[in-house]
Short mmCIF file of C-alpha atoms in Angstrom, two decimals:
data_model
loop_
_atom_site.label_atom_id
_atom_site.label_comp_id
_atom_site.label_asym_id
_atom_site.label_seq_id
_atom_site.Cartn_x
_atom_site.Cartn_y
_atom_site.Cartn_z
CA MET A 1 0.00 0.00 0.00
CA LEU A 2 2.81 2.40 0.95
CA ALA A 3 4.66 1.58 -2.27
CA LYS A 4 1.59 2.44 -4.35
CA PHE A 5 1.25 5.72 -2.48
CA PHE A 6 4.82 6.75 -3.30
CA GLU A 7 4.42 5.55 -6.87
CA ALA A 8 1.46 7.88 -7.30
CA LEU A 9 3.62 10.83 -6.30
CA TYR A 10 6.02 10.39 -9.21
CA ARG A 11 5.68 10.37 -12.94
CA LYS A 12 6.78 7.26 -14.78
CA VAL A 13 9.52 7.86 -17.31
CA LEU A 14 9.52 5.53 -20.31
CA VAL A 15 12.80 5.60 -22.25
CA ASN A 16 12.70 3.85 -25.63
CA ILE A 17 15.84 3.25 -27.68
CA VAL A 18 15.94 2.31 -31.37
CA VAL A 19 19.34 1.78 -32.98
CA LYS A 20 19.53 2.57 -36.69
CA ARG A 21 22.29 1.99 -39.23
CA ALA A 22 24.47 4.93 -38.16
CA SER A 23 22.50 6.63 -35.40
CA THR A 24 20.27 6.03 -32.39
CA VAL A 25 16.81 7.45 -31.70
CA VAL A 26 15.77 7.95 -28.09
CA TYR A 27 12.05 8.55 -27.48
CA ILE A 28 10.98 9.44 -23.94
CA GLU A 29 7.42 9.58 -22.68
CA LEU A 30 6.48 10.97 -19.30
CA TYR A 31 3.49 9.22 -17.89
CA SER A 32 1.31 10.13 -14.91
CA LYS A 33 -1.65 8.38 -13.35
CA LYS A 34 -3.86 10.29 -15.77
CA GLY A 35 -1.90 9.14 -18.81
CA ALA A 36 0.89 10.46 -21.03
CA ILE A 37 1.59 14.10 -20.23
CA ASP A 38 4.63 14.85 -22.35
CA ASN A 39 7.09 13.29 -24.77
CA VAL A 40 10.42 14.18 -26.30
CA ASN A 41 12.79 12.52 -28.75
CA ALA A 42 16.33 13.04 -29.99
CA GLU A 43 18.62 11.36 -32.51
CA PHE A 44 22.32 10.81 -31.83
CA GLU A 45 25.01 10.12 -34.43
CA THR A 46 26.19 6.95 -32.74
CA THR A 47 25.08 3.34 -32.40
CA LYS A 48 26.45 3.03 -28.87
CA LEU A 49 25.59 4.72 -25.60
CA ASP A 50 27.85 7.78 -25.61
CA GLU A 51 28.16 10.67 -23.16
CA LYS A 52 25.62 12.91 -24.92
CA MET A 53 22.99 10.21 -25.09
CA LEU A 54 23.53 9.23 -21.47
CA GLU A 55 23.23 12.86 -20.39
CA PHE A 56 19.97 13.23 -22.36
CA ILE A 57 18.46 10.10 -20.81
CA THR A 58 19.52 10.84 -17.23
CA SER A 59 18.17 14.39 -17.45
CA TYR A 60 14.72 12.76 -17.44
CA THR A 61 15.24 9.58 -15.41
CA LYS A 62 16.66 11.52 -12.45
CA GLU A 63 13.25 13.13 -12.00
CA SER A 64 11.67 9.86 -10.86
CA PRO A 65 12.67 6.52 -9.33
CA TYR A 66 10.09 4.94 -11.65
CA TYR A 67 11.81 4.86 -15.01
CA TYR A 68 12.01 2.03 -17.51
CA ILE A 69 14.51 1.48 -20.32
CA SER A 70 13.18 -0.33 -23.42
CA ILE A 71 15.26 -1.31 -26.45
CA LEU A 72 14.28 -2.66 -29.82
CA ASP A 73 16.32 -5.82 -30.39
CA MET A 74 18.82 -4.91 -33.12
CA SER A 75 20.47 -8.33 -33.20
CA SER A 76 21.16 -9.88 -36.58
CA LEU A 77 20.85 -13.42 -35.16
CA GLN A 78 17.17 -13.53 -34.28
CA GLY A 79 13.91 -14.84 -35.65
CA ALA A 80 10.53 -16.39 -34.92
CA LEU A 81 9.13 -19.92 -35.16
CA PRO A 82 5.54 -21.11 -35.71
CA THR A 83 5.18 -23.08 -32.47
CA CYS A 84 5.57 -22.86 -28.70
CA SER A 85 5.98 -26.59 -28.24
CA LYS A 86 9.48 -27.37 -26.93
CA ASN A 87 9.36 -30.70 -28.70
CA ARG A 88 8.80 -28.98 -32.04
CA LEU A 89 11.15 -25.99 -31.80
CA SER A 90 14.27 -27.94 -32.80
CA TYR A 91 12.49 -29.08 -35.97
CA TYR A 92 12.70 -25.49 -37.21
CA TYR A 93 15.88 -24.16 -35.61
CA ASP A 94 18.62 -25.07 -33.13
CA LEU A 95 17.96 -22.80 -30.15
CA SER A 96 20.71 -24.16 -27.90
CA ASN A 97 22.61 -20.85 -28.07
CA CYS A 98 19.53 -18.63 -27.99
CA GLU A 99 17.12 -17.12 -25.52
CA TYR A 100 13.53 -17.63 -26.60
CA LYS A 101 10.02 -16.88 -25.42
CA CYS A 102 6.52 -17.88 -26.39
CA TYR A 103 4.18 -15.17 -27.65
CA ASP A 104 0.52 -15.48 -26.69
CA GLY A 105 0.84 -19.28 -26.50
CA LYS A 106 1.06 -19.49 -30.31
CA TRP A 107 4.57 -18.84 -31.61
CA THR A 108 8.11 -18.28 -30.40
CA TYR A 109 10.66 -15.53 -30.96
CA TYR A 110 14.37 -15.90 -30.21
CA THR A 111 17.73 -14.12 -30.15
CA ALA A 112 21.31 -15.34 -29.79
CA LYS A 113 22.48 -15.18 -26.16
CA THR A 114 25.72 -13.44 -27.13
CA GLU A 115 23.81 -10.59 -28.76
CA LEU A 116 21.57 -10.11 -25.73
CA TYR A 117 24.60 -9.98 -23.45
CA GLU A 118 26.16 -7.39 -25.76
CA ILE A 119 23.07 -5.19 -25.46
CA GLU A 120 23.23 -5.49 -21.69
CA LYS A 121 26.93 -4.56 -21.77
CA VAL A 122 26.44 -1.51 -24.02
CA TYR A 123 23.66 -0.11 -21.82
CA LYS A 124 25.05 -1.08 -18.43
CA GLU A 125 25.08 2.56 -17.29
CA THR A 126 21.33 2.96 -17.80
CA GLY A 127 20.25 -0.64 -17.28
CA VAL A 128 17.74 -2.42 -19.49
CA ASP A 129 14.22 -3.39 -18.48
CA PHE A 130 12.73 -4.60 -21.75
CA ILE A 131 14.19 -5.83 -25.02
CA PHE A 132 11.45 -6.11 -27.61
CA SER A 133 11.66 -8.33 -30.65
CA PRO A 134 10.78 -6.65 -33.98
CA PHE A 135 8.41 -9.58 -34.55
CA VAL A 136 6.50 -8.57 -31.41
CA VAL A 137 6.42 -4.97 -32.68
CA LEU A 138 5.11 -6.23 -36.03
CA ALA A 139 2.42 -8.40 -34.44
CA HIS A 140 1.26 -5.57 -32.20
CA PHE A 141 1.34 -2.96 -34.97
CA PHE A 142 -0.82 -5.08 -37.29
CA LYS A 143 -3.00 -6.68 -34.64
CA ASP A 144 -6.11 -5.49 -36.49
CA LYS A 145 -4.94 -7.45 -39.54
CA ILE A 146 -3.19 -10.59 -38.29
CA ASP A 147 -6.29 -11.66 -36.36
CA ALA A 148 -8.08 -11.96 -39.69
CA ASN A 149 -7.00 -13.63 -42.93
CA LEU A 150 -3.77 -14.93 -44.42
CA ALA A 151 -1.24 -12.25 -45.38
CA LEU A 152 2.44 -11.41 -45.59
CA TYR A 153 3.75 -8.75 -43.19
CA ALA A 154 6.98 -6.79 -43.03
CA LEU A 155 8.57 -4.35 -40.59
CA VAL A 156 11.02 -2.24 -42.59
CA GLN A 157 13.97 -0.65 -40.80
CA ASP A 158 17.00 0.89 -42.48
CA SER A 159 19.25 -2.09 -41.66
CA PHE A 160 16.75 -4.94 -41.28
CA ILE A 161 13.47 -6.27 -42.61
CA SER A 162 11.43 -8.57 -40.39
CA ILE A 163 9.17 -10.80 -42.51
CA ALA A 164 6.24 -12.82 -41.17
CA VAL A 165 3.30 -14.75 -42.57
CA PHE A 166 0.24 -14.82 -40.32
CA GLU A 167 -3.12 -16.52 -40.70
CA ASN A 168 -5.78 -15.94 -38.08
CA SER A 169 -3.10 -14.66 -35.65
CA GLN A 170 -1.04 -17.85 -36.04
CA LEU A 171 2.49 -17.43 -37.34
CA LEU A 172 3.26 -19.65 -40.32
CA TYR A 173 6.72 -18.37 -41.24
CA ALA A 174 9.20 -15.66 -40.24
CA GLU A 175 12.63 -14.44 -41.28
CA HIS A 176 14.86 -11.58 -40.14
CA LEU A 177 16.70 -10.10 -43.13
CA ASP A 178 19.93 -8.14 -42.82
CA MET A 179 20.30 -5.37 -45.43
CA GLU A 180 24.00 -4.86 -44.72
CA THR A 181 24.92 -8.55 -45.00
CA SER A 182 23.02 -8.75 -48.26
CA ASN A 183 24.96 -5.75 -49.57
CA GLU A 184 28.29 -7.34 -48.66
CA VAL A 185 27.38 -10.60 -50.41
CA ASP A 186 26.29 -8.73 -53.53
CA ASP A 187 29.53 -6.74 -53.57
CA ILE A 188 31.63 -9.91 -53.24
CA LEU A 189 29.75 -11.64 -56.06
CA LEU A 190 30.08 -8.57 -58.26
CA ALA A 191 33.82 -8.29 -57.52
CA HIS A 192 34.33 -11.96 -58.41
CA ASP A 193 32.41 -11.51 -61.65
CA MET A 194 34.55 -8.53 -62.58
CA GLU A 195 37.77 -10.42 -61.77
CA ASP A 196 36.66 -13.28 -64.01
CA GLU A 197 35.96 -10.88 -66.87
CA GLU A 198 39.36 -9.22 -66.45
CA LEU A 199 41.07 -12.64 -66.42
CA ASP A 200 39.38 -13.59 -69.68
CA LEU A 201 40.42 -10.31 -71.28
CA SER A 202 44.06 -10.63 -70.16
CA MET A 203 44.23 -14.04 -71.85
CA ASP A 204 43.27 -12.39 -75.15
CA SER A 205 40.19 -14.54 -75.43
CA GLY A 206 38.86 -12.45 -78.29
CA ILE A 207 35.88 -11.07 -76.35
CA ASP A 208 34.29 -8.01 -77.88
CA LEU A 209 34.51 -5.40 -75.10
CA GLU A 210 31.19 -3.87 -76.08
CA SER A 211 29.46 -7.19 -75.57
CA VAL A 212 30.69 -7.75 -72.02
CA ASN A 213 27.86 -7.62 -69.44
CA VAL A 214 28.52 -7.70 -65.72
CA ASP A 215 25.35 -8.96 -64.04
CA GLU A 216 24.37 -7.78 -60.59
CA GLU A 217 22.21 -10.26 -58.82
CA ASP A 218 22.07 -9.97 -56.48
CA GLY A 219 0.54 -12.76 -24.86
CA SER A 220 -2.60 -11.18 -25.29
CA GLU A 221 0.50 -10.86 -23.09
CA LEU A 222 3.33 -9.04 -24.78
CA ASP A 223 6.35 -11.14 -23.89
CA ASP A 224 9.82 -9.62 -23.93
CA PHE A 225 13.34 -10.36 -22.73
CA SER A 226 12.63 -8.38 -19.58
CA ASP A 227 14.56 -10.41 -16.99
CA ILE A 228 17.88 -9.05 -18.23
CA GLU A 229 19.73 -9.55 -14.95
CA ASP A 230 19.04 -13.28 -14.99
CA LEU A 231 19.48 -14.27 -18.62
CA ASP A 232 21.01 -17.66 -17.85
CA SER A 233 17.83 -18.79 -16.12
CA ILE A 234 15.55 -18.16 -19.08
CA GLU A 235 14.31 -21.23 -20.90
CA GLU A 236 12.14 -19.88 -23.33
CA ILE A 237 10.61 -13.09 -27.45
CA ASP A 238 -8.84 1.60 -42.90
CA GLU A 239 -6.36 3.96 -42.48
CA PHE A 240 -4.34 2.58 -45.28
CA ASP A 241 -3.25 4.66 -48.19
CA ASP A 242 -1.55 3.02 -51.12
CA SER A 243 1.43 4.75 -49.59
CA LYS A 244 1.93 7.63 -47.19
CA ASP A 245 4.07 10.29 -48.67
CA VAL A 246 6.59 11.93 -46.42
CA GLU A 247 7.50 15.56 -47.08
CA GLU A 248 11.02 15.74 -48.45
CA GLU A 249 13.34 18.55 -47.53
CA LEU A 250 14.35 20.78 -50.44
CA LEU A 251 17.81 19.81 -51.60
CA GLU A 252 20.19 22.50 -52.74
CA SER A 253 21.17 20.96 -56.07
CA GLU A 254 19.63 18.71 -58.69
CA ASP A 255 22.72 16.49 -58.60
CA VAL A 256 22.24 15.81 -54.88
CA LEU A 257 18.55 15.09 -55.46
CA GLU A 258 19.32 12.63 -58.26
CA GLU A 259 21.92 10.91 -56.06
CA ALA A 260 19.44 10.60 -53.18
CA GLU A 261 16.74 9.22 -55.48
CA GLU A 262 19.17 6.68 -56.91
CA GLY A 263 20.13 5.60 -53.37
CA ASN A 264 16.48 5.12 -52.41
CA PHE A 265 15.88 3.23 -55.64
CA ASN A 266 18.79 0.88 -54.95
CA GLU A 267 17.72 0.25 -51.35
CA ASP A 268 14.10 -0.40 -52.28
CA TYR A 269 15.18 -2.82 -55.01
CA GLN A 270 17.38 -4.56 -52.45
CA ARG A 271 14.41 -4.77 -50.06
CA PHE A 272 12.27 -6.20 -52.85
CA SER A 273 14.92 -8.82 -53.66
CA LEU A 274 15.21 -9.88 -50.02
CA ILE A 275 11.43 -10.14 -49.64
CA GLN A 276 11.14 -12.10 -52.88
CA THR A 277 13.81 -14.57 -51.73
CA SER A 278 12.17 -14.94 -48.32
CA VAL A 279 8.78 -15.70 -49.85
CA ALA A 280 10.45 -18.31 -52.08
CA HIS A 281 11.82 -19.95 -48.91
CA PHE A 282 8.32 -19.99 -47.44
CA TYR A 283 6.91 -21.70 -50.52
CA LYS A 284 9.72 -24.25 -50.94
CA ASP A 285 10.76 -25.20 -47.39
CA GLU A 286 8.86 -28.35 -46.47
CA ARG A 287 9.05 -27.53 -42.76
CA TYR A 288 6.51 -24.75 -43.19
CA GLU A 289 2.85 -24.88 -44.10
CA SER A 290 3.08 -22.84 -47.28
CA LYS A 291 -0.01 -21.15 -48.67
CA PHE A 292 -0.50 -18.83 -51.62
CA LEU A 293 -0.06 -15.19 -50.61
CA GLU A 294 -2.18 -12.44 -52.14
CA ASN A 295 -1.89 -9.54 -49.69
CA MET A 296 1.08 -7.83 -48.05
CA TYR A 297 1.12 -5.22 -45.27
CA ILE A 298 4.24 -3.15 -44.70
CA ALA A 299 5.06 -1.24 -41.52
CA ASP A 300 7.32 1.43 -43.00
CA GLY A 301 9.84 2.73 -40.49
CA VAL A 302 12.14 4.43 -42.99
CA GLY A 303 10.02 6.12 -45.66
CA VAL A 304 10.21 3.71 -48.57
CA THR A 305 9.53 4.99 -52.09
CA ASN A 306 6.63 3.93 -54.25
CA ASP A 307 9.10 1.79 -56.22
CA LEU A 308 9.03 -0.91 -53.54
CA LYS A 309 5.26 -1.17 -53.83
CA LYS A 310 5.52 -1.30 -57.63
CA TYR A 311 8.12 -4.09 -57.58
CA LEU A 312 6.09 -6.22 -55.19
CA GLU A 313 2.86 -5.75 -57.11
CA GLU A 314 4.26 -6.17 -60.63
CA GLU A 315 6.81 -8.92 -59.96
CA MET A 316 5.12 -10.89 -57.19
CA PHE A 317 1.47 -10.06 -57.95
CA LEU A 318 0.77 -9.00 -54.37
CA ASN A 319 -1.77 -6.46 -53.20
CA VAL A 320 0.48 -4.17 -51.15
CA TYR A 321 -0.58 -1.78 -48.39
CA ILE A 322 1.90 0.50 -46.63
CA ARG A 323 1.38 2.05 -43.21
CA ARG A 324 3.88 4.54 -41.79
CA ALA A 325 5.34 3.30 -38.50
CA GLU A 326 7.04 5.39 -35.82
CA ILE A 327 8.99 2.47 -34.42
CA ASP A 328 10.23 4.27 -31.30
CA ALA A 329 6.65 5.13 -30.34
CA GLU A 330 5.58 1.54 -31.03
CA VAL A 331 8.27 0.27 -28.65
CA CYS A 332 6.88 2.66 -26.04
CA GLU A 333 3.38 1.23 -26.55
CA LEU A 334 4.74 -2.25 -25.84
CA ALA A 335 6.43 -1.01 -22.67
CA LYS A 336 3.16 0.51 -21.49
CA LYS A 337 1.39 -2.81 -22.11
CA GLU A 338 4.01 -4.59 -20.02
CA LEU A 339 3.61 -2.07 -17.22
CA GLY A 340 -0.17 -2.08 -17.36
CA LEU A 341 -0.39 1.61 -18.24
#
């Protein structure tokens, strides 16, 4: 009773951290008994907890003993499986080096233990209360859709794409796709192709230079890894427009604009290629109950161009719907669910 009395005297401070490719977004919401009363966010040009970020966070957490640090799991070695049965998990993936949890009694999400320990190490000065899987964010964000019919879903971040197939809230397939790893593989393949072409030319093979082509191919409860201090003990993580345009800042030169557009084009084509490959895995892998996909829902956390929608519709014959997602705010919503706010 006394604890609840003191708790009512202080605001709750919800700190939500989302690590991007080259920066980190920190979204803070101040919450009273009457609800959210204020929020603030800042972006830092670092992917680690540096002095400026720590100072920003502590300037708010020092106001109350009731503060909670939530992080979106940025691990590359993570995923989700279509069962909670311990006897069936190993059929899909070897989880011996992973922490995993069951979501709503229906499916399981997991992350490599080493990556969770690294998160704990990086944020040891602030502590970590919740680590949320992007698959949990995706399921919560599209709860109004996954409870219905069969569809493909994707959470798009600048470095990762989390893919999931749901039917009547049951996960059928999931894959966590790393944009950076895909880029590195493509670069290696391209470099090897170019070396082979140069070798042929040096041997005077009679190749017409103009004919040379270098191909580029590329639960009700919202479970989380919340018991961070005891990781070893864990056994088991329409308002649609065709697209939502985001206002672009005026660029000073046409050359810069063309370069930016080309970069977005390349990234959206890369995203399309990764999604296409993932769907092929879903159809071909006998471990999964594959079904024909007609609809796709994208939670857009980066501001994709309309090219991505066009690729998916024209090449994969999907009906594609894109909803803008403020991922840091979505992480905060999950924290509030955990805390009963």
